[in-house]
XYZ file of C-alpha atoms in Angstrom:
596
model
C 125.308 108.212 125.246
C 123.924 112.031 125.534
C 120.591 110.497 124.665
C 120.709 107.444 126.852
C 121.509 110.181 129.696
C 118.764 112.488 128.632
C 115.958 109.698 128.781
C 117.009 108.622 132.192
C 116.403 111.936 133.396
C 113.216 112.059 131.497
C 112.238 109.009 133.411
C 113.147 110.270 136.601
C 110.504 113.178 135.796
C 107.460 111.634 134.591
C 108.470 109.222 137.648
C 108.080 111.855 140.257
C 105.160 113.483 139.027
C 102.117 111.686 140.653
C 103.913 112.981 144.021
C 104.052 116.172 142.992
C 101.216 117.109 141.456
C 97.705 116.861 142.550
C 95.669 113.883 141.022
C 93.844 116.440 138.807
C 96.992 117.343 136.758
C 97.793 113.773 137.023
C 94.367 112.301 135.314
C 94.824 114.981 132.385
C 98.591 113.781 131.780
C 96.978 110.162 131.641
C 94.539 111.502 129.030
C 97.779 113.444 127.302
C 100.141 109.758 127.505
C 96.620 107.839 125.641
C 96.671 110.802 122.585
C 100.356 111.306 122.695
C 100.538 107.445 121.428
C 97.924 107.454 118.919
C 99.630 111.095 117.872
C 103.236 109.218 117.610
C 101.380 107.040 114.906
C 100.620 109.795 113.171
C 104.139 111.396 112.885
C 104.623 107.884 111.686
C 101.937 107.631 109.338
C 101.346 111.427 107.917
C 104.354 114.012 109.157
C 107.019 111.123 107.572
C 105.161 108.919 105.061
C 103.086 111.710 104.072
C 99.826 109.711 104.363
C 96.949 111.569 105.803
C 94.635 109.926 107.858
C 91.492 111.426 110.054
C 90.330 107.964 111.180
C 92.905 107.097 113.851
C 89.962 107.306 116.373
C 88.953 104.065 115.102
C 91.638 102.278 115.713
C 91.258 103.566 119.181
C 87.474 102.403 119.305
C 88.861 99.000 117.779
C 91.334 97.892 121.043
C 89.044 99.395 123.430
C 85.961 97.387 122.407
C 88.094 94.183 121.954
C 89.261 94.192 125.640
C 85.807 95.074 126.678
C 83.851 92.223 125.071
C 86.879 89.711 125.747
C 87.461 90.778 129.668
C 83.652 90.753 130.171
C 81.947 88.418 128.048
C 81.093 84.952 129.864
C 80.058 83.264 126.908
C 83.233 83.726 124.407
C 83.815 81.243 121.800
C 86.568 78.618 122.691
C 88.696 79.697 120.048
C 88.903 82.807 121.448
C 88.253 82.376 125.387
C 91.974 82.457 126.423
C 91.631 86.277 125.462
C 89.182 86.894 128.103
C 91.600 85.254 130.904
C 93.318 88.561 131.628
C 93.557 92.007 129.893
C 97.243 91.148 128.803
C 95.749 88.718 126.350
C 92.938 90.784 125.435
C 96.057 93.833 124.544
C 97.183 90.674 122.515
C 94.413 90.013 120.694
C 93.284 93.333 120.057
C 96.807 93.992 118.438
C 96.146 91.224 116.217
C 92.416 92.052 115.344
C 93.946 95.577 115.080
C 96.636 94.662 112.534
C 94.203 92.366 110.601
C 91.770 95.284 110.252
C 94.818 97.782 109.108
C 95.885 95.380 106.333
C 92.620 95.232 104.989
C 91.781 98.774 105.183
C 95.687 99.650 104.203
C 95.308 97.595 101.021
C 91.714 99.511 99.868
C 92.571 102.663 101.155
C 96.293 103.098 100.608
C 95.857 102.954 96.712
C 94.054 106.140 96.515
C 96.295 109.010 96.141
C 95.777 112.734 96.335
C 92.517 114.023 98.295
C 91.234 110.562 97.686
C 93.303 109.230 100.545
C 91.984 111.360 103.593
C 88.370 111.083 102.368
C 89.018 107.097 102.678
C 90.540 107.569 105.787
C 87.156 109.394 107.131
C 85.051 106.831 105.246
C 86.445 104.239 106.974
C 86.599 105.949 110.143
C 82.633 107.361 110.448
C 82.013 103.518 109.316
C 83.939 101.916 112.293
C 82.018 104.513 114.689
C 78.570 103.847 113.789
C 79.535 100.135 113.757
C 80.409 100.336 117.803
C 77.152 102.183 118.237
C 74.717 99.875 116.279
C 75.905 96.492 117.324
C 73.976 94.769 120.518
C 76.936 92.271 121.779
C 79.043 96.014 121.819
C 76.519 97.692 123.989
C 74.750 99.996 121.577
C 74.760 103.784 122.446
C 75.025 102.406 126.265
C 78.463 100.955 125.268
C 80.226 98.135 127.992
C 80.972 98.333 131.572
C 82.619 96.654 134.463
C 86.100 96.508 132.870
C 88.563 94.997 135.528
C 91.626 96.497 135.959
C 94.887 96.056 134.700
C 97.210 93.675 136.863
C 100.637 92.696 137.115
C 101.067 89.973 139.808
C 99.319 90.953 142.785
C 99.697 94.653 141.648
C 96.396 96.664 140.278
C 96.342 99.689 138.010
C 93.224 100.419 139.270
C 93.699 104.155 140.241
C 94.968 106.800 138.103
C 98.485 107.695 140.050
C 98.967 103.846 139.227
C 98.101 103.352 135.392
C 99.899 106.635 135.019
C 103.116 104.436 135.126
C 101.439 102.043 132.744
C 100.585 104.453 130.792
C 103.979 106.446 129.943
C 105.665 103.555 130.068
C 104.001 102.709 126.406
C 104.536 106.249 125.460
C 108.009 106.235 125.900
C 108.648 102.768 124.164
C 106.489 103.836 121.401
C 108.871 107.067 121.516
C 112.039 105.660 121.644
C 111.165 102.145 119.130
C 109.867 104.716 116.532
C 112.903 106.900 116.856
C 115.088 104.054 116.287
C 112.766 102.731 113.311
C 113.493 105.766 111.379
C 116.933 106.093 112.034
C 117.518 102.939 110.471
C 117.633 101.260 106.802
C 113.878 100.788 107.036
C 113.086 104.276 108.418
C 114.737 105.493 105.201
C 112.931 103.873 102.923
C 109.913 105.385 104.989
C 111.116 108.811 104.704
C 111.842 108.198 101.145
C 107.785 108.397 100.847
C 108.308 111.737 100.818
C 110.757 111.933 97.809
C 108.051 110.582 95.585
C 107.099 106.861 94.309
C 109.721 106.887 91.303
C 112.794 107.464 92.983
C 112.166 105.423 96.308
C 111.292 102.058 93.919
C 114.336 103.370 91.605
C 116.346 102.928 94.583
C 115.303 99.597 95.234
C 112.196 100.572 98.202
C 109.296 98.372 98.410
C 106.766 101.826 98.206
C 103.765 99.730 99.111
C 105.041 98.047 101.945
C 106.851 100.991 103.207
C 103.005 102.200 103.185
C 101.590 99.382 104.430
C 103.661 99.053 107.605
C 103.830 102.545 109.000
C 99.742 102.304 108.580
C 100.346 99.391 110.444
C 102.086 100.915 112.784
C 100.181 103.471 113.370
C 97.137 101.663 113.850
C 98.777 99.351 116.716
C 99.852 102.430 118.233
C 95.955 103.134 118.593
C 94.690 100.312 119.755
C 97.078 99.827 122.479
C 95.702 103.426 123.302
C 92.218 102.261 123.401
C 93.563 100.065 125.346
C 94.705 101.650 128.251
C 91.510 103.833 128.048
C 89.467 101.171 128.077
C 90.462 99.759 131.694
C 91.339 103.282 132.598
C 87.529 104.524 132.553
C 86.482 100.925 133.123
C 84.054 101.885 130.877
C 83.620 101.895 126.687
C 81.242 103.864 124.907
C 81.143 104.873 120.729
C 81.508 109.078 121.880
C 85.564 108.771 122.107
C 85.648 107.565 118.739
C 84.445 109.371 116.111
C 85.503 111.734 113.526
C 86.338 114.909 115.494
C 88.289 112.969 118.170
C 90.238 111.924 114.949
C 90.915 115.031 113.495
C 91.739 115.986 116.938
C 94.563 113.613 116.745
C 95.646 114.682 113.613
C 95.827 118.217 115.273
C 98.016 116.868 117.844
C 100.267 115.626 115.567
C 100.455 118.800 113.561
C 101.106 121.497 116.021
C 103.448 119.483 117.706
C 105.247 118.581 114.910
C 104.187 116.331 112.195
C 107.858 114.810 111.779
C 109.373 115.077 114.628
C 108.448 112.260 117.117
C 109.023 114.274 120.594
C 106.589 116.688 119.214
C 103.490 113.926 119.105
C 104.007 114.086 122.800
C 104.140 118.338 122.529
C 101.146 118.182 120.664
C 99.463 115.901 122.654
C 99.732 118.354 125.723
C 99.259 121.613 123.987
C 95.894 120.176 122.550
C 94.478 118.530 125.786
C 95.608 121.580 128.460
C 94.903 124.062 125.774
C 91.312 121.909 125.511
C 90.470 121.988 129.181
C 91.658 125.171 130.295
C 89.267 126.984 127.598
C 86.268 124.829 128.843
C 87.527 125.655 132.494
C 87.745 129.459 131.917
C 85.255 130.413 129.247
C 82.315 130.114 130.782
C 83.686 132.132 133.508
C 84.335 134.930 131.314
C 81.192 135.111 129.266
C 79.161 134.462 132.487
C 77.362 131.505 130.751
C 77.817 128.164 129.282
C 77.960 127.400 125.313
C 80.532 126.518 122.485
C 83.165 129.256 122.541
C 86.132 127.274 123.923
C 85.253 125.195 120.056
C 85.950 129.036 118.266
C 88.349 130.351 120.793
C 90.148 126.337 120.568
C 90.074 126.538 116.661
C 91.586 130.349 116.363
C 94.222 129.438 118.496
C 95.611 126.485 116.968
C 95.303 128.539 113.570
C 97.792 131.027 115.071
C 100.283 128.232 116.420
C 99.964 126.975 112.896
C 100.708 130.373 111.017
C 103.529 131.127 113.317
C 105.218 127.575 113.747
C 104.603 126.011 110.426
C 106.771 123.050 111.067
C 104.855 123.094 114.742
C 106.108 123.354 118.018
C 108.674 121.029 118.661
C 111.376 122.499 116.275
C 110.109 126.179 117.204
C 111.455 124.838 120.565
C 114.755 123.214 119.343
C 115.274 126.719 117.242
C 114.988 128.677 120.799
C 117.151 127.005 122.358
C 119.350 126.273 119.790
C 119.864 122.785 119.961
C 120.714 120.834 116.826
C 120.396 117.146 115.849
C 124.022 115.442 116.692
C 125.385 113.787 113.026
C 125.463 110.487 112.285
C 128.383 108.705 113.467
C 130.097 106.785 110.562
C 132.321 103.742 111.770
C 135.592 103.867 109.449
C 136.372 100.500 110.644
C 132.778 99.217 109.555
C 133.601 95.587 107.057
C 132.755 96.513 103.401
C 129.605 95.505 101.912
C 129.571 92.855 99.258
C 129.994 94.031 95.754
C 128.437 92.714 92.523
C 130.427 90.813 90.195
C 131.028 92.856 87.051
C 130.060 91.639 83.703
C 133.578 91.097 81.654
C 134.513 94.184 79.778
C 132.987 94.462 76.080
C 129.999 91.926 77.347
C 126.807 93.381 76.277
C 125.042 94.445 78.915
C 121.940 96.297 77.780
C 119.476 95.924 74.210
C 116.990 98.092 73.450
C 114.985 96.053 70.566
C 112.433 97.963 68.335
C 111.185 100.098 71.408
C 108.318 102.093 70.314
C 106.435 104.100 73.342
C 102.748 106.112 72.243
C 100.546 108.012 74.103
C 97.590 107.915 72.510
C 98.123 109.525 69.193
C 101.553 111.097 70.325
C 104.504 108.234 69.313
C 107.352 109.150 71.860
C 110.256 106.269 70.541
C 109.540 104.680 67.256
C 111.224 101.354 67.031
C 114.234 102.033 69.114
C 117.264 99.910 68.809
C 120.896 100.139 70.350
C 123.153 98.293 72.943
C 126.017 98.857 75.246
C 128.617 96.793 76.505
C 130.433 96.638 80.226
C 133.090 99.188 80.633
C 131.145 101.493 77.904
C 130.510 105.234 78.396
C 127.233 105.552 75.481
C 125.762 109.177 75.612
C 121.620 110.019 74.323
C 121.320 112.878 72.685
C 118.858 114.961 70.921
C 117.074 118.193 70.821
C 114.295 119.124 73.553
C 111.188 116.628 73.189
C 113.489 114.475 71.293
C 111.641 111.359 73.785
C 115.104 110.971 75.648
C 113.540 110.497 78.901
C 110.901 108.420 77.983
C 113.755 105.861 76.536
C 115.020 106.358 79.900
C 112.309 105.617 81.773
C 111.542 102.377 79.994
C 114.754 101.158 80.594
C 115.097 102.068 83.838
C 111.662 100.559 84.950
C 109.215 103.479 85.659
C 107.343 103.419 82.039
C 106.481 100.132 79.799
C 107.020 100.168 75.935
C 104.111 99.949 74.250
C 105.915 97.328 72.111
C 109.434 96.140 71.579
C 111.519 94.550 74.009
C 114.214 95.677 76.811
C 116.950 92.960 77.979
C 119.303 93.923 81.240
C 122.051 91.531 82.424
C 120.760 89.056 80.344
C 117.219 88.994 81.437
C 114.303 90.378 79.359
C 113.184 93.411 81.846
C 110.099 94.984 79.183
C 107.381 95.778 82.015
C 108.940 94.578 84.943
C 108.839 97.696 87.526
C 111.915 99.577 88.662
C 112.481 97.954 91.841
C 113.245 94.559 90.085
C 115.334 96.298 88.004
C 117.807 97.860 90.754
C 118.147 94.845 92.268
C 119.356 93.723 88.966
C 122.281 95.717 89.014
C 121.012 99.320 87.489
C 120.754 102.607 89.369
C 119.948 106.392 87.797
C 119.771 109.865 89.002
C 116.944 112.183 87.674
C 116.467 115.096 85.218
C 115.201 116.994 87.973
C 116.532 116.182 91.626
C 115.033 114.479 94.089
C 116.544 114.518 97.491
C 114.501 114.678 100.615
C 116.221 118.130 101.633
C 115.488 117.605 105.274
C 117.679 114.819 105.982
C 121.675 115.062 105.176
C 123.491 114.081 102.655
C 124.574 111.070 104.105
C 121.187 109.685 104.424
C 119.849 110.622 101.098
C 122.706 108.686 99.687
C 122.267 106.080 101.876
C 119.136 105.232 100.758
C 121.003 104.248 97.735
C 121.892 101.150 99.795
C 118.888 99.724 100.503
C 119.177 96.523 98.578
C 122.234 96.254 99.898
C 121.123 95.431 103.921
C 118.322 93.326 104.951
C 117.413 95.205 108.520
C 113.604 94.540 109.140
C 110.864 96.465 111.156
C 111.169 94.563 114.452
C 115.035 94.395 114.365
C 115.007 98.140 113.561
C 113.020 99.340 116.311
C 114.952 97.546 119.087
C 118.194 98.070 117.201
C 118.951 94.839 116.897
C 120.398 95.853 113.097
C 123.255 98.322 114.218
C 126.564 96.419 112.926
C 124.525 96.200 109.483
C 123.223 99.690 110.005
C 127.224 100.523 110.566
C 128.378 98.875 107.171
C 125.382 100.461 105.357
C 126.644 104.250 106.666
C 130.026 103.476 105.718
C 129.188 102.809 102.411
C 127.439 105.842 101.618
C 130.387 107.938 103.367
C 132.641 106.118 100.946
C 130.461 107.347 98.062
C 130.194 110.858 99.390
C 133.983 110.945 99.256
C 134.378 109.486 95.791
C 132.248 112.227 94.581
C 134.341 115.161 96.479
C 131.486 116.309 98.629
C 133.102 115.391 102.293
C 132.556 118.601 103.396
C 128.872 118.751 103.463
C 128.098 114.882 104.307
C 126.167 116.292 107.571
C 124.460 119.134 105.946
C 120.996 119.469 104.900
C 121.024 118.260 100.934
C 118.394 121.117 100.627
C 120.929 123.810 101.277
C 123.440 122.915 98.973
C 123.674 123.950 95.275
C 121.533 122.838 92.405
C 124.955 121.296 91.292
C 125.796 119.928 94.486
C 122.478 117.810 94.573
C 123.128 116.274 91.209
C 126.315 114.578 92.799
C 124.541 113.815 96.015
C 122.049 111.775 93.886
C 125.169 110.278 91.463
C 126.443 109.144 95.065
C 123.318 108.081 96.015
C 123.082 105.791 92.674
C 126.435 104.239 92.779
C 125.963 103.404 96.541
C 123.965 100.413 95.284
C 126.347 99.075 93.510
C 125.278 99.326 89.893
C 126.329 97.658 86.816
C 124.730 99.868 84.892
C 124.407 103.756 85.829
C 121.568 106.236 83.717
C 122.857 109.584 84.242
C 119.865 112.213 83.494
C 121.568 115.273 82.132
C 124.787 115.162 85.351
C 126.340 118.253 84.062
C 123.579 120.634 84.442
C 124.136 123.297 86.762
C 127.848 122.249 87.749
C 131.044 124.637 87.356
C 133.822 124.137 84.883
C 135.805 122.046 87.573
C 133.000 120.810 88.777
C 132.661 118.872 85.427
C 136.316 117.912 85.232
C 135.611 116.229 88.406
C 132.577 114.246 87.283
C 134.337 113.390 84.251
C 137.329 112.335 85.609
C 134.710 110.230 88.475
C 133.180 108.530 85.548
C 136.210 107.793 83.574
C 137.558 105.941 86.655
C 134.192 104.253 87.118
C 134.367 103.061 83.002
C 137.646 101.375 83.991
C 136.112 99.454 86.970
C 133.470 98.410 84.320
C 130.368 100.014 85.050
C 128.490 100.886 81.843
C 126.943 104.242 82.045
C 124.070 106.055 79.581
C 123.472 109.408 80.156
C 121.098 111.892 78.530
C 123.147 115.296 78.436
C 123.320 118.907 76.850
C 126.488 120.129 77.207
C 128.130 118.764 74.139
C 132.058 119.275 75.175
C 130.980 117.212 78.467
C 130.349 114.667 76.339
C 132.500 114.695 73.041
C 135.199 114.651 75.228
C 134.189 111.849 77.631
C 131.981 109.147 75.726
C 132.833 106.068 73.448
C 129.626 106.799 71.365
C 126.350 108.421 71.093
C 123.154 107.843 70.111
C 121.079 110.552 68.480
C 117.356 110.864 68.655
C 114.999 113.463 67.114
C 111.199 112.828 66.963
C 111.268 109.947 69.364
C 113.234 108.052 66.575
C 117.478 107.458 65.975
C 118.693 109.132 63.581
C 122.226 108.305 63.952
C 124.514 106.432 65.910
C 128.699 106.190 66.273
C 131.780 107.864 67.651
C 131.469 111.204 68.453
C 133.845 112.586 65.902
C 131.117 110.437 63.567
C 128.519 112.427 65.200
C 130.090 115.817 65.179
C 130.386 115.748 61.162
C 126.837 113.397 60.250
C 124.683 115.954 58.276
C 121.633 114.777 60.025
C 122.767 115.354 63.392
C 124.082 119.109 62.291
C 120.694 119.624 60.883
C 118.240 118.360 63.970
C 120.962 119.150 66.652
C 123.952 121.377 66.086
C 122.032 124.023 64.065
C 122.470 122.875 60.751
C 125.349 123.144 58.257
C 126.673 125.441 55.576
């Protein structure tokens, strides 16, 4: 309710503004509303996903030349002449021509990783310039004029006090639909970008799609800028869109506030005043014209970098001290389904003659175990033993080099880990990974992302809540069954080292498993702390959920498992109850330091 109220009055504002300011201060917030909605791509695209892009600029270029060839043309191919009716349908069919583009360059460019990706992104992007100045039907270097104007009805945007309205009218719904996007099921997954490939597709995340759409997104965002440039000049010409006007962009984004979507529209008007005040004034000062307001531009954004790392927009929510509301969990949400258990002693997992090499380096040598439903099976072994590469093949994030892996029945051996989870197994990591931003309840509700089915479109118009609801519930439920109630609204990164290996045991039974890998739970965790877990997983072995874990402390496990496997040099060694294991010669020799 405190935001609905705060947007009205937001409204009211930018409503009020053409007649109260003079139309110079009005044309520059028109130019600030066009880069504050390519820059609330951006947030989208690089301060959440983590995907750097300099070519937004293009995408710009792309909508802007569509409605200029479509709403000036008088020769347009039938199959596309109902564009050129009205500049409506040329928005339309730029979005589409827009998207179309995206997905191609998306599925080239978004497979590069590392510095790779930005370079594509300005490959791309000085490609899709030169292309709008080297074309004839595009103008050339002389671009297109004689744009019409906008029209609703009767009504013309032909002035810029009018298209101002036009114009923050898209900024705000690109505001507000990308807020609610990532405060949904699919704007977790998003954010899980961030928390690296392995665990987002462990949870059950789509990470290419997740990629694909936000780079969708963000490229819709810019050609509905281009856009309203484009019939705002009445004029289109290649200069807007090249490389620097991209990387301006991505400054915009960046000093406002890379993840924060209120500070696209910070950045955007830092950028641009910040921009014309130095062209305004410089030349006053030095008494002549030239390129300082480029050095004096660059120095100062440097220093609003260095001071306000995260960038302006949470500098401003630290000054006045306001902090993001929690989540409101519905107690009365309805329960989400829950898988049927296999019956208790049904196998459940076999590992056949698993062997795993790395070029001359053999990590498992012809593996073989099993567990059953309702088992507690612990996998031991000294440092570099090849524990977590077993786990990893199982779990879905390596392939054996031979041997065979069968899940719940089906034969899982190179199928990736995303198939897997939605088979029934979930796993927490050797070394955490939370996204320590976000609370506790949303890291561990991204453990329940197979679990809804909340799409883009439905997200952004929250049209998903009462699923959303259920979804939040569940991973409160979790948070309680793991005693960590008290901090379900803190950041996960300011808890304890021990803390954040429960968070992510939450996180992994909040799908539901069958099957739960444990990577070394104890580790870092208090005496009571591991009564707790044990007591947690004891209770979870008598609903029937099998659970392998890899662990050190050896009275953690002797005193909780059913039986162990022992590895040493990639290869078992020995296998049995653990008061079997506590007096096998072999395992006293590689393990417990030998015997007497």
């Amino acid at each position: 309710m405190k935001r609905i109220v705060q947007l009205f009055v937001l409204v009211l504002v930018l409503a009020a503004v053409p007649a109260l300011l003079p139309p110079y201060y009005v044309t520059l917030l028109n130019y600030i509303g066009i880069s504050a909605l390519v820059a609330v791509g951006l947030v989208l695209l690089t301060g959440v996903g983590g995907l750097t892009s300099f070519g937004q600029a293009a995408f710009v270029g792309v909508g802007a030349y569509t409605t200029a060839v479509l709403t000036t043309s008088t020769s347009l191919p039938g199959w596309i002449a109902w564009a050129g009716a009205s500049p409506w349908l040329a928005l339309v069919a730029g979005l589409v021509i827009t998207g179309l583009i995206a997905l191609l360059l998306g599925s080239l460019t978004l497979k590069l990783s590392g510095h790779y990706l930005p370079l594509g992104t300005i490959a791309w992007g000085i490609s899709l310039y030169f292309l709008f100045g080297t074309l004839d039907f595009l103008g050339a270097q002389s671009g297109i004029s004689g744009l019409p104007p906008i029209t609703i009805g009767s009504f013309s945007f032909d002035e810029g006090g009018e298209i101002y309205y036009l114009i923050w009218a898209f900024v705000l719904a690109a505001v507000v639909t990308t807020h609610n996007l990532l405060d949904s099921r699919e704007g977790r997954a998003i954010r899980a970008l961030k928390g690296g490939v392995v665990m987002a597709e462990a949870m059950g995340v789509d990470t290419s799609r997740s990629r694909i759409v936000i780079f969708v997104i963000a490229a819709l965002h810019a050609c509905a800028a281009g856009w309203l440039y484009a019939h705002m000049q009445r004029l289109v010409n290649p200069s807007p869109f090249g490389l620097h006007h991209g990387i301006e962009y991505l400054f915009m984004a960046v000093v406002g506030g890379a993840g924060y979507v209120w500070g696209a529209v910070i950045g955007a008007g830092l950028v641009t005043l910040l921009n014309q005040w130095l062209q305004d004034w410089l030349p006053r000062l030095f008494g002549h014209a030239g390129n300082f307001e480029i050095i004096v531009f660059g120095l100062l954004l440097l220093l609003i970098l260095h001071r306000a790392r995260e960038g302006m927009w949470p500098a401003l929510l630290r000054l006045f001290r306001v902090k993001a509301e929690p989540k409101v969990v519905v107690e009365g949400a309805a329960a989400l389904p829950r898988r049927t258990l296999p019956a208790r002693g049904e196998v459940i997992l076999e590992v056949k003659d698993v062997t795993r090499r790395f070029g001359g380096l053999v990590a498992n040598k012809d593996m073989n175990f099993s567990m059953k439903a309702g088992e507690i099976l612990a996998l031991i072994g000294p440092n570099g033993a090849g524990k977590s590469t077993m786990f990893n093949q199982i779990s879905g994030v390596d392939t054996p080099t031979s041997g065979e892996i069968v899940f719940a029945g089906q034969v899982v051996t190179g199928r990736d880990s995303r198939e897997i989870a939605r088979l029934g197994m979930s796993r927490s990591f050797q070394h955490v990974r939370l996204l320590p931003k976000m609370s506790v309840l949303e890291n561990v509700a991204i453990g329940t992302h197979l679990r809804g089915s909340g799409g883009v479109f439905p997200s952004a118009w929250r049209m998903e809540r009462p699923e959303e609801e259920r979804l939040l519930a569940e991973a409160a439920r979790q948070i309680r069954r793991v005693g960590l109630e008290a901090h379900m609204h803190d950041e996960a990164g300011s808890l304890a080292l021990g803390q954040q290996r429960i968070i992510e045991i939450a996180r992994a039974l909040a799908a539901d498993p069958s099957l739960l890998l444990l990577d070394e739970p104890a580790a870092g965790l208090r005496f009571k702390e591991k009564e707790a877990l044990a007591e947690l997983l004891k209770k979870l072995k008598a609903e029937g959920v099998a659970i392998l874990l890899v662990e050190h402390d050896m009275d953690f496990v002797m005193g909780l498992v059913d039986r162990i496997v022992v590895m040493e040099f990639g290869q078992k060694i020995a296998e049995g109850l653990p008061e079997e294991i506590q007096q096998d010669e072999r395992v006293l020799a590689a393990y417990l330091g030998g015997v007497e």
